């Protein structure tokens, strides 16, 4: 009853606002029991993951094309059903009082805003494009169907290694991040490959040059990391 009332109020608010559509950019959260569903939206891309403190659940993501109060989502990965990769779904949106309702014929999700993406210059969609060796020499990665993406909002991140052509999913992780004094720090809240890494914080030296972002430090396994990420449009 509470969820129905919330959606009704959001739809009433929507009817009174100009039809430019809600600002969906940023991070959104929904909780059911001990399970969290986190939705990140930036640069016409989205990732949504469900997880509990002690267990990674499922994830999906792809192109997010918003037109007013509607959005069309085209899947590039879906761990619940990989056969859906490549398919599109159009849904209605309503927002108000810091909440976003995603309304489908099968029901609705009502999510609460975590951030709007404006808090960080790193907010957006990134793709790994190169790695540096111990001497600092960067090897550019050949662009292909397989890709590792990282989506950042104002306070949250998620990466995913995927191949939309073959519908292969290789892994994901995410959580919160901070950017301070030239240091980029991630705190892991979910990791599909190894839940024991949840709670760890990783700090990297950080350098942003135009559309390229380089960070170097140690991975969650203790190995050296020196990566170049580029904005993906």
PDB file of C-alpha atoms in Angstrom:
ATOM      1  CA  UNK A   1       0.000   0.000   0.000  1.00  0.00           C
ATOM      2  CA  UNK A   2       2.837   2.402   0.872  1.00  0.00           C
ATOM      3  CA  UNK A   3       4.587   1.729  -2.457  1.00  0.00           C
ATOM      4  CA  UNK A   4       1.331   2.301  -4.389  1.00  0.00           C
ATOM      5  CA  UNK A   5       0.717   5.570  -2.532  1.00  0.00           C
ATOM      6  CA  UNK A   6       4.284   6.709  -3.199  1.00  0.00           C
ATOM      7  CA  UNK A   7       3.959   6.061  -6.935  1.00  0.00           C
ATOM      8  CA  UNK A   8       0.552   7.796  -7.007  1.00  0.00           C
ATOM      9  CA  UNK A   9       2.050  10.882  -5.370  1.00  0.00           C
ATOM     10  CA  UNK A  10       4.997  10.824  -7.772  1.00  0.00           C
ATOM     11  CA  UNK A  11       2.656  10.619 -10.752  1.00  0.00           C
ATOM     12  CA  UNK A  12       0.647  13.544  -9.379  1.00  0.00           C
ATOM     13  CA  UNK A  13       3.852  15.550  -9.051  1.00  0.00           C
ATOM     14  CA  UNK A  14       4.838  14.555 -12.580  1.00  0.00           C
ATOM     15  CA  UNK A  15       1.564  15.848 -14.008  1.00  0.00           C
ATOM     16  CA  UNK A  16       2.319  19.313 -12.614  1.00  0.00           C
ATOM     17  CA  UNK A  17       5.879  19.614 -13.931  1.00  0.00           C
ATOM     18  CA  UNK A  18       7.040  20.551 -17.451  1.00  0.00           C
ATOM     19  CA  UNK A  19       7.437  17.514 -19.676  1.00  0.00           C
ATOM     20  CA  UNK A  20      11.213  17.750 -19.819  1.00  0.00           C
ATOM     21  CA  UNK A  21      11.401  14.630 -17.712  1.00  0.00           C
ATOM     22  CA  UNK A  22      13.140  14.021 -14.405  1.00  0.00           C
ATOM     23  CA  UNK A  23      16.879  14.367 -13.952  1.00  0.00           C
ATOM     24  CA  UNK A  24      17.905  10.738 -13.657  1.00  0.00           C
ATOM     25  CA  UNK A  25      21.673  11.335 -13.627  1.00  0.00           C
ATOM     26  CA  UNK A  26      23.494  10.067 -10.563  1.00  0.00           C
ATOM     27  CA  UNK A  27      23.002   7.230  -8.097  1.00  0.00           C
ATOM     28  CA  UNK A  28      19.702   5.784  -6.854  1.00  0.00           C
ATOM     29  CA  UNK A  29      19.075   3.231  -4.114  1.00  0.00           C
ATOM     30  CA  UNK A  30      16.299   0.859  -3.123  1.00  0.00           C
ATOM     31  CA  UNK A  31      16.376  -1.495  -0.122  1.00  0.00           C
ATOM     32  CA  UNK A  32      14.321  -4.612   0.575  1.00  0.00           C
ATOM     33  CA  UNK A  33      15.252  -6.400   3.763  1.00  0.00           C
ATOM     34  CA  UNK A  34      19.016  -6.754   3.747  1.00  0.00           C
ATOM     35  CA  UNK A  35      19.249  -6.516  -0.071  1.00  0.00           C
ATOM     36  CA  UNK A  36      20.268  -3.270  -1.743  1.00  0.00           C
ATOM     37  CA  UNK A  37      19.558  -2.378  -5.353  1.00  0.00           C
ATOM     38  CA  UNK A  38      21.842   0.387  -6.651  1.00  0.00           C
ATOM     39  CA  UNK A  39      21.212   2.164  -9.953  1.00  0.00           C
ATOM     40  CA  UNK A  40      23.900   4.370 -11.512  1.00  0.00           C
ATOM     41  CA  UNK A  41      23.136   6.615 -14.504  1.00  0.00           C
ATOM     42  CA  UNK A  42      25.609   8.821 -16.390  1.00  0.00           C
ATOM     43  CA  UNK A  43      26.539   9.645 -19.987  1.00  0.00           C
ATOM     44  CA  UNK A  44      23.505   7.798 -21.401  1.00  0.00           C
ATOM     45  CA  UNK A  45      24.542   4.555 -19.709  1.00  0.00           C
ATOM     46  CA  UNK A  46      23.302   2.705 -16.647  1.00  0.00           C
ATOM     47  CA  UNK A  47      24.311  -0.132 -14.360  1.00  0.00           C
ATOM     48  CA  UNK A  48      22.029  -1.665 -11.742  1.00  0.00           C
ATOM     49  CA  UNK A  49      23.155  -4.207  -9.165  1.00  0.00           C
ATOM     50  CA  UNK A  50      21.430  -6.038  -6.329  1.00  0.00           C
ATOM     51  CA  UNK A  51      23.523  -7.264  -3.415  1.00  0.00           C
ATOM     52  CA  UNK A  52      23.521  -7.998   0.312  1.00  0.00           C
ATOM     53  CA  UNK A  53      26.345  -7.302   2.780  1.00  0.00           C
ATOM     54  CA  UNK A  54      27.523 -10.903   2.543  1.00  0.00           C
ATOM     55  CA  UNK A  55      26.478 -11.802  -0.998  1.00  0.00           C
ATOM     56  CA  UNK A  56      26.625 -10.413  -4.519  1.00  0.00           C
ATOM     57  CA  UNK A  57      23.326 -10.933  -6.314  1.00  0.00           C
ATOM     58  CA  UNK A  58      22.878  -9.882  -9.932  1.00  0.00           C
ATOM     59  CA  UNK A  59      23.653  -7.014 -12.279  1.00  0.00           C
ATOM     60  CA  UNK A  60      22.642  -5.588 -15.612  1.00  0.00           C
ATOM     61  CA  UNK A  61      23.334  -2.493 -17.656  1.00  0.00           C
ATOM     62  CA  UNK A  62      23.531  -0.821 -21.027  1.00  0.00           C
ATOM     63  CA  UNK A  63      22.392   2.211 -22.966  1.00  0.00           C
ATOM     64  CA  UNK A  64      20.030   4.615 -21.179  1.00  0.00           C
ATOM     65  CA  UNK A  65      18.155   6.824 -23.645  1.00  0.00           C
ATOM     66  CA  UNK A  66      15.778   9.212 -21.948  1.00  0.00           C
ATOM     67  CA  UNK A  67      13.085  11.178 -23.755  1.00  0.00           C
ATOM     68  CA  UNK A  68      11.067  13.275 -21.344  1.00  0.00           C
ATOM     69  CA  UNK A  69       9.213  11.016 -18.945  1.00  0.00           C
ATOM     70  CA  UNK A  70      10.201   7.825 -20.737  1.00  0.00           C
ATOM     71  CA  UNK A  71      13.476   5.938 -20.952  1.00  0.00           C
ATOM     72  CA  UNK A  72      14.554   3.157 -23.289  1.00  0.00           C
ATOM     73  CA  UNK A  73      17.109   0.751 -21.831  1.00  0.00           C
ATOM     74  CA  UNK A  74      19.115  -1.422 -24.219  1.00  0.00           C
ATOM     75  CA  UNK A  75      20.947  -4.206 -22.422  1.00  0.00           C
ATOM     76  CA  UNK A  76      24.658  -4.841 -22.939  1.00  0.00           C
ATOM     77  CA  UNK A  77      24.868  -7.289 -20.031  1.00  0.00           C
ATOM     78  CA  UNK A  78      22.403  -9.132 -17.812  1.00  0.00           C
ATOM     79  CA  UNK A  79      23.584 -11.823 -15.408  1.00  0.00           C
ATOM     80  CA  UNK A  80      20.050 -12.960 -14.639  1.00  0.00           C
ATOM     81  CA  UNK A  81      19.310 -13.820 -18.284  1.00  0.00           C
ATOM     82  CA  UNK A  82      22.038 -13.298 -20.878  1.00  0.00           C
ATOM     83  CA  UNK A  83      19.582 -13.990 -23.724  1.00  0.00           C
ATOM     84  CA  UNK A  84      18.112 -10.538 -23.048  1.00  0.00           C
ATOM     85  CA  UNK A  85      21.374  -8.820 -24.067  1.00  0.00           C
ATOM     86  CA  UNK A  86      20.676  -6.655 -27.114  1.00  0.00           C
ATOM     87  CA  UNK A  87      16.994  -6.231 -26.288  1.00  0.00           C
ATOM     88  CA  UNK A  88      15.380  -2.893 -25.425  1.00  0.00           C
ATOM     89  CA  UNK A  89      12.659  -1.968 -22.969  1.00  0.00           C
ATOM     90  CA  UNK A  90      10.851   1.367 -22.713  1.00  0.00           C
ATOM     91  CA  UNK A  91       9.436   2.392 -19.335  1.00  0.00           C
ATOM     92  CA  UNK A  92       7.773   5.415 -17.761  1.00  0.00           C
ATOM     93  CA  UNK A  93       9.452   7.629 -15.184  1.00  0.00           C
ATOM     94  CA  UNK A  94       8.116   9.767 -12.371  1.00  0.00           C
ATOM     95  CA  UNK A  95      10.024  11.718  -9.747  1.00  0.00           C
ATOM     96  CA  UNK A  96       9.538  13.927  -6.736  1.00  0.00           C
ATOM     97  CA  UNK A  97      10.882  14.528  -3.238  1.00  0.00           C
ATOM     98  CA  UNK A  98      14.205  12.905  -4.059  1.00  0.00           C
ATOM     99  CA  UNK A  99      12.636   9.722  -5.393  1.00  0.00           C
ATOM    100  CA  UNK A 100      12.458   8.117  -8.828  1.00  0.00           C
ATOM    101  CA  UNK A 101       9.751   5.682  -9.908  1.00  0.00           C
ATOM    102  CA  UNK A 102      10.537   3.342 -12.809  1.00  0.00           C
ATOM    103  CA  UNK A 103       7.152   2.080 -13.986  1.00  0.00           C
ATOM    104  CA  UNK A 104       6.724  -1.043 -16.122  1.00  0.00           C
ATOM    105  CA  UNK A 105       3.669  -3.154 -17.037  1.00  0.00           C
ATOM    106  CA  UNK A 106       4.834  -5.643 -14.393  1.00  0.00           C
ATOM    107  CA  UNK A 107       5.143  -3.141 -11.560  1.00  0.00           C
ATOM    108  CA  UNK A 108       7.404  -0.365 -10.407  1.00  0.00           C
ATOM    109  CA  UNK A 109      10.637   0.352  -8.583  1.00  0.00           C
ATOM    110  CA  UNK A 110      10.757   3.385  -6.315  1.00  0.00           C
ATOM    111  CA  UNK A 111      14.326   4.476  -5.665  1.00  0.00           C
ATOM    112  CA  UNK A 112      15.817   7.207  -3.473  1.00  0.00           C
ATOM    113  CA  UNK A 113      18.478   9.558  -4.765  1.00  0.00           C
ATOM    114  CA  UNK A 114      21.996   9.067  -3.390  1.00  0.00           C
ATOM    115  CA  UNK A 115      23.721  11.744  -5.488  1.00  0.00           C
ATOM    116  CA  UNK A 116      23.094  13.687  -8.700  1.00  0.00           C
ATOM    117  CA  UNK A 117      26.517  13.249 -10.254  1.00  0.00           C
ATOM    118  CA  UNK A 118      27.520  16.886  -9.866  1.00  0.00           C
ATOM    119  CA  UNK A 119      29.839  16.313  -6.906  1.00  0.00           C
ATOM    120  CA  UNK A 120      32.757  14.952  -8.919  1.00  0.00           C
ATOM    121  CA  UNK A 121      34.652  15.785 -12.107  1.00  0.00           C
ATOM    122  CA  UNK A 122      35.063  12.032 -12.607  1.00  0.00           C
ATOM    123  CA  UNK A 123      31.325  11.419 -13.004  1.00  0.00           C
ATOM    124  CA  UNK A 124      30.590   9.664 -16.298  1.00  0.00           C
ATOM    125  CA  UNK A 125      31.275   6.527 -18.307  1.00  0.00           C
ATOM    126  CA  UNK A 126      34.876   5.358 -18.693  1.00  0.00           C
ATOM    127  CA  UNK A 127      36.492   2.549 -20.680  1.00  0.00           C
ATOM    128  CA  UNK A 128      39.922   1.092 -20.010  1.00  0.00           C
ATOM    129  CA  UNK A 129      42.157   1.911 -22.976  1.00  0.00           C
ATOM    130  CA  UNK A 130      45.703   1.285 -21.787  1.00  0.00           C
ATOM    131  CA  UNK A 131      48.057  -0.087 -19.159  1.00  0.00           C
ATOM    132  CA  UNK A 132      51.516   1.072 -18.118  1.00  0.00           C
ATOM    133  CA  UNK A 133      54.462  -1.156 -17.208  1.00  0.00           C
ATOM    134  CA  UNK A 134      56.908  -0.595 -14.340  1.00  0.00           C
ATOM    135  CA  UNK A 135      58.864   1.847 -16.516  1.00  0.00           C
ATOM    136  CA  UNK A 136      55.758   3.917 -17.164  1.00  0.00           C
ATOM    137  CA  UNK A 137      55.456   2.897 -20.817  1.00  0.00           C
ATOM    138  CA  UNK A 138      51.784   2.787 -21.791  1.00  0.00           C
ATOM    139  CA  UNK A 139      50.471   0.019 -24.017  1.00  0.00           C
ATOM    140  CA  UNK A 140      47.278   1.003 -25.781  1.00  0.00           C
ATOM    141  CA  UNK A 141      44.618  -1.695 -25.805  1.00  0.00           C
ATOM    142  CA  UNK A 142      43.091  -2.678 -29.119  1.00  0.00           C
ATOM    143  CA  UNK A 143      39.455  -1.658 -29.274  1.00  0.00           C
ATOM    144  CA  UNK A 144      37.042  -4.535 -29.762  1.00  0.00           C
ATOM    145  CA  UNK A 145      33.710  -5.962 -28.668  1.00  0.00           C
ATOM    146  CA  UNK A 146      35.066  -7.031 -25.290  1.00  0.00           C
ATOM    147  CA  UNK A 147      35.367  -4.060 -22.969  1.00  0.00           C
ATOM    148  CA  UNK A 148      35.780  -3.082 -19.361  1.00  0.00           C
ATOM    149  CA  UNK A 149      33.663  -0.104 -18.383  1.00  0.00           C
ATOM    150  CA  UNK A 150      33.571   1.928 -15.201  1.00  0.00           C
ATOM    151  CA  UNK A 151      30.560   4.112 -14.433  1.00  0.00           C
ATOM    152  CA  UNK A 152      30.972   6.856 -11.836  1.00  0.00           C
ATOM    153  CA  UNK A 153      28.426   9.202 -10.301  1.00  0.00           C
ATOM    154  CA  UNK A 154      29.187  11.805  -7.670  1.00  0.00           C
ATOM    155  CA  UNK A 155      29.992   9.301  -4.932  1.00  0.00           C
ATOM    156  CA  UNK A 156      29.651   5.794  -6.355  1.00  0.00           C
ATOM    157  CA  UNK A 157      31.318   3.554  -8.923  1.00  0.00           C
ATOM    158  CA  UNK A 158      30.774   0.259 -10.697  1.00  0.00           C
ATOM    159  CA  UNK A 159      32.938  -1.519 -13.243  1.00  0.00           C
ATOM    160  CA  UNK A 160      31.898  -4.352 -15.528  1.00  0.00           C
ATOM    161  CA  UNK A 161      33.880  -6.549 -17.932  1.00  0.00           C
ATOM    162  CA  UNK A 162      31.562  -7.537 -20.774  1.00  0.00           C
ATOM    163  CA  UNK A 163      31.226  -8.535 -24.408  1.00  0.00           C
ATOM    164  CA  UNK A 164      27.827  -7.490 -25.782  1.00  0.00           C
ATOM    165  CA  UNK A 165      28.424  -9.322 -29.071  1.00  0.00           C
ATOM    166  CA  UNK A 166      28.902 -12.736 -27.448  1.00  0.00           C
ATOM    167  CA  UNK A 167      26.754 -11.824 -24.400  1.00  0.00           C
ATOM    168  CA  UNK A 168      29.672 -12.842 -22.178  1.00  0.00           C
ATOM    169  CA  UNK A 169      29.945 -11.372 -18.689  1.00  0.00           C
ATOM    170  CA  UNK A 170      33.334 -11.620 -16.967  1.00  0.00           C
ATOM    171  CA  UNK A 171      32.835  -9.797 -13.682  1.00  0.00           C
ATOM    172  CA  UNK A 172      31.811  -6.654 -11.837  1.00  0.00           C
ATOM    173  CA  UNK A 173      32.462  -4.747  -8.641  1.00  0.00           C
ATOM    174  CA  UNK A 174      31.391  -1.492  -7.102  1.00  0.00           C
ATOM    175  CA  UNK A 175      30.868   0.692  -4.089  1.00  0.00           C
ATOM    176  CA  UNK A 176      31.756   4.209  -3.008  1.00  0.00           C
ATOM    177  CA  UNK A 177      34.692   6.422  -3.909  1.00  0.00           C
ATOM    178  CA  UNK A 178      36.347   9.650  -2.820  1.00  0.00           C
ATOM    179  CA  UNK A 179      38.657  12.025  -4.650  1.00  0.00           C
ATOM    180  CA  UNK A 180      40.901  14.144  -2.443  1.00  0.00           C
ATOM    181  CA  UNK A 181      44.384  15.666  -2.694  1.00  0.00           C
ATOM    182  CA  UNK A 182      45.173  13.825  -5.910  1.00  0.00           C
ATOM    183  CA  UNK A 183      44.167  10.458  -4.445  1.00  0.00           C
ATOM    184  CA  UNK A 184      41.298   8.330  -5.699  1.00  0.00           C
ATOM    185  CA  UNK A 185      39.990   5.839  -3.113  1.00  0.00           C
ATOM    186  CA  UNK A 186      37.464   3.081  -3.745  1.00  0.00           C
ATOM    187  CA  UNK A 187      35.655   1.170  -0.998  1.00  0.00           C
ATOM    188  CA  UNK A 188      34.228  -2.103  -2.270  1.00  0.00           C
ATOM    189  CA  UNK A 189      30.604  -2.959  -1.416  1.00  0.00           C
ATOM    190  CA  UNK A 190      30.157  -5.850  -3.851  1.00  0.00           C
ATOM    191  CA  UNK A 191      32.433  -7.976  -6.015  1.00  0.00           C
ATOM    192  CA  UNK A 192      31.124 -10.792  -8.186  1.00  0.00           C
ATOM    193  CA  UNK A 193      34.339 -12.824  -8.196  1.00  0.00           C
ATOM    194  CA  UNK A 194      35.255 -12.816  -4.494  1.00  0.00           C
ATOM    195  CA  UNK A 195      32.985 -11.574  -1.721  1.00  0.00           C
ATOM    196  CA  UNK A 196      35.892 -11.594   0.765  1.00  0.00           C
ATOM    197  CA  UNK A 197      37.113  -8.351  -0.799  1.00  0.00           C
ATOM    198  CA  UNK A 198      33.998  -6.477   0.296  1.00  0.00           C
ATOM    199  CA  UNK A 199      34.892  -3.719   2.751  1.00  0.00           C
ATOM    200  CA  UNK A 200      38.411  -3.198   1.419  1.00  0.00           C
ATOM    201  CA  UNK A 201      39.537   0.287   0.426  1.00  0.00           C
ATOM    202  CA  UNK A 202      41.969   0.838  -2.441  1.00  0.00           C
ATOM    203  CA  UNK A 203      43.805   4.136  -2.914  1.00  0.00           C
ATOM    204  CA  UNK A 204      45.340   5.186  -6.222  1.00  0.00           C
ATOM    205  CA  UNK A 205      47.408   8.098  -7.448  1.00  0.00           C
ATOM    206  CA  UNK A 206      45.092   9.988  -9.747  1.00  0.00           C
ATOM    207  CA  UNK A 207      45.680  12.153 -12.828  1.00  0.00           C
ATOM    208  CA  UNK A 208      43.012  13.526 -15.150  1.00  0.00           C
ATOM    209  CA  UNK A 209      44.149  14.941 -18.501  1.00  0.00           C
ATOM    210  CA  UNK A 210      41.375  15.924 -20.871  1.00  0.00           C
ATOM    211  CA  UNK A 211      39.326  12.810 -21.554  1.00  0.00           C
ATOM    212  CA  UNK A 212      41.986  10.460 -20.180  1.00  0.00           C
ATOM    213  CA  UNK A 213      42.184   9.379 -16.556  1.00  0.00           C
ATOM    214  CA  UNK A 214      45.188   7.514 -15.214  1.00  0.00           C
ATOM    215  CA  UNK A 215      45.398   5.909 -11.814  1.00  0.00           C
ATOM    216  CA  UNK A 216      48.071   3.730 -10.311  1.00  0.00           C
ATOM    217  CA  UNK A 217      48.392   1.791  -7.083  1.00  0.00           C
ATOM    218  CA  UNK A 218      47.656  -1.705  -5.786  1.00  0.00           C
ATOM    219  CA  UNK A 219      44.702  -3.920  -6.661  1.00  0.00           C
ATOM    220  CA  UNK A 220      42.555  -5.797  -4.135  1.00  0.00           C
ATOM    221  CA  UNK A 221      44.895  -8.779  -4.576  1.00  0.00           C
ATOM    222  CA  UNK A 222      47.997  -6.675  -3.876  1.00  0.00           C
ATOM    223  CA  UNK A 223      49.267  -6.511  -7.448  1.00  0.00           C
ATOM    224  CA  UNK A 224      50.437  -3.293  -9.079  1.00  0.00           C
ATOM    225  CA  UNK A 225      47.872  -1.419 -11.154  1.00  0.00           C
ATOM    226  CA  UNK A 226      48.605   1.377 -13.612  1.00  0.00           C
ATOM    227  CA  UNK A 227      45.692   1.962 -15.940  1.00  0.00           C
ATOM    228  CA  UNK A 228      44.462   4.519 -18.442  1.00  0.00           C
ATOM    229  CA  UNK A 229      40.720   5.044 -18.733  1.00  0.00           C
ATOM    230  CA  UNK A 230      39.113   7.220 -21.409  1.00  0.00           C
ATOM    231  CA  UNK A 231      35.673   8.792 -21.493  1.00  0.00           C
ATOM    232  CA  UNK A 232      33.270   6.650 -23.487  1.00  0.00           C
ATOM    233  CA  UNK A 233      30.640   8.498 -25.481  1.00  0.00           C
TER     234      UNK A 233
END
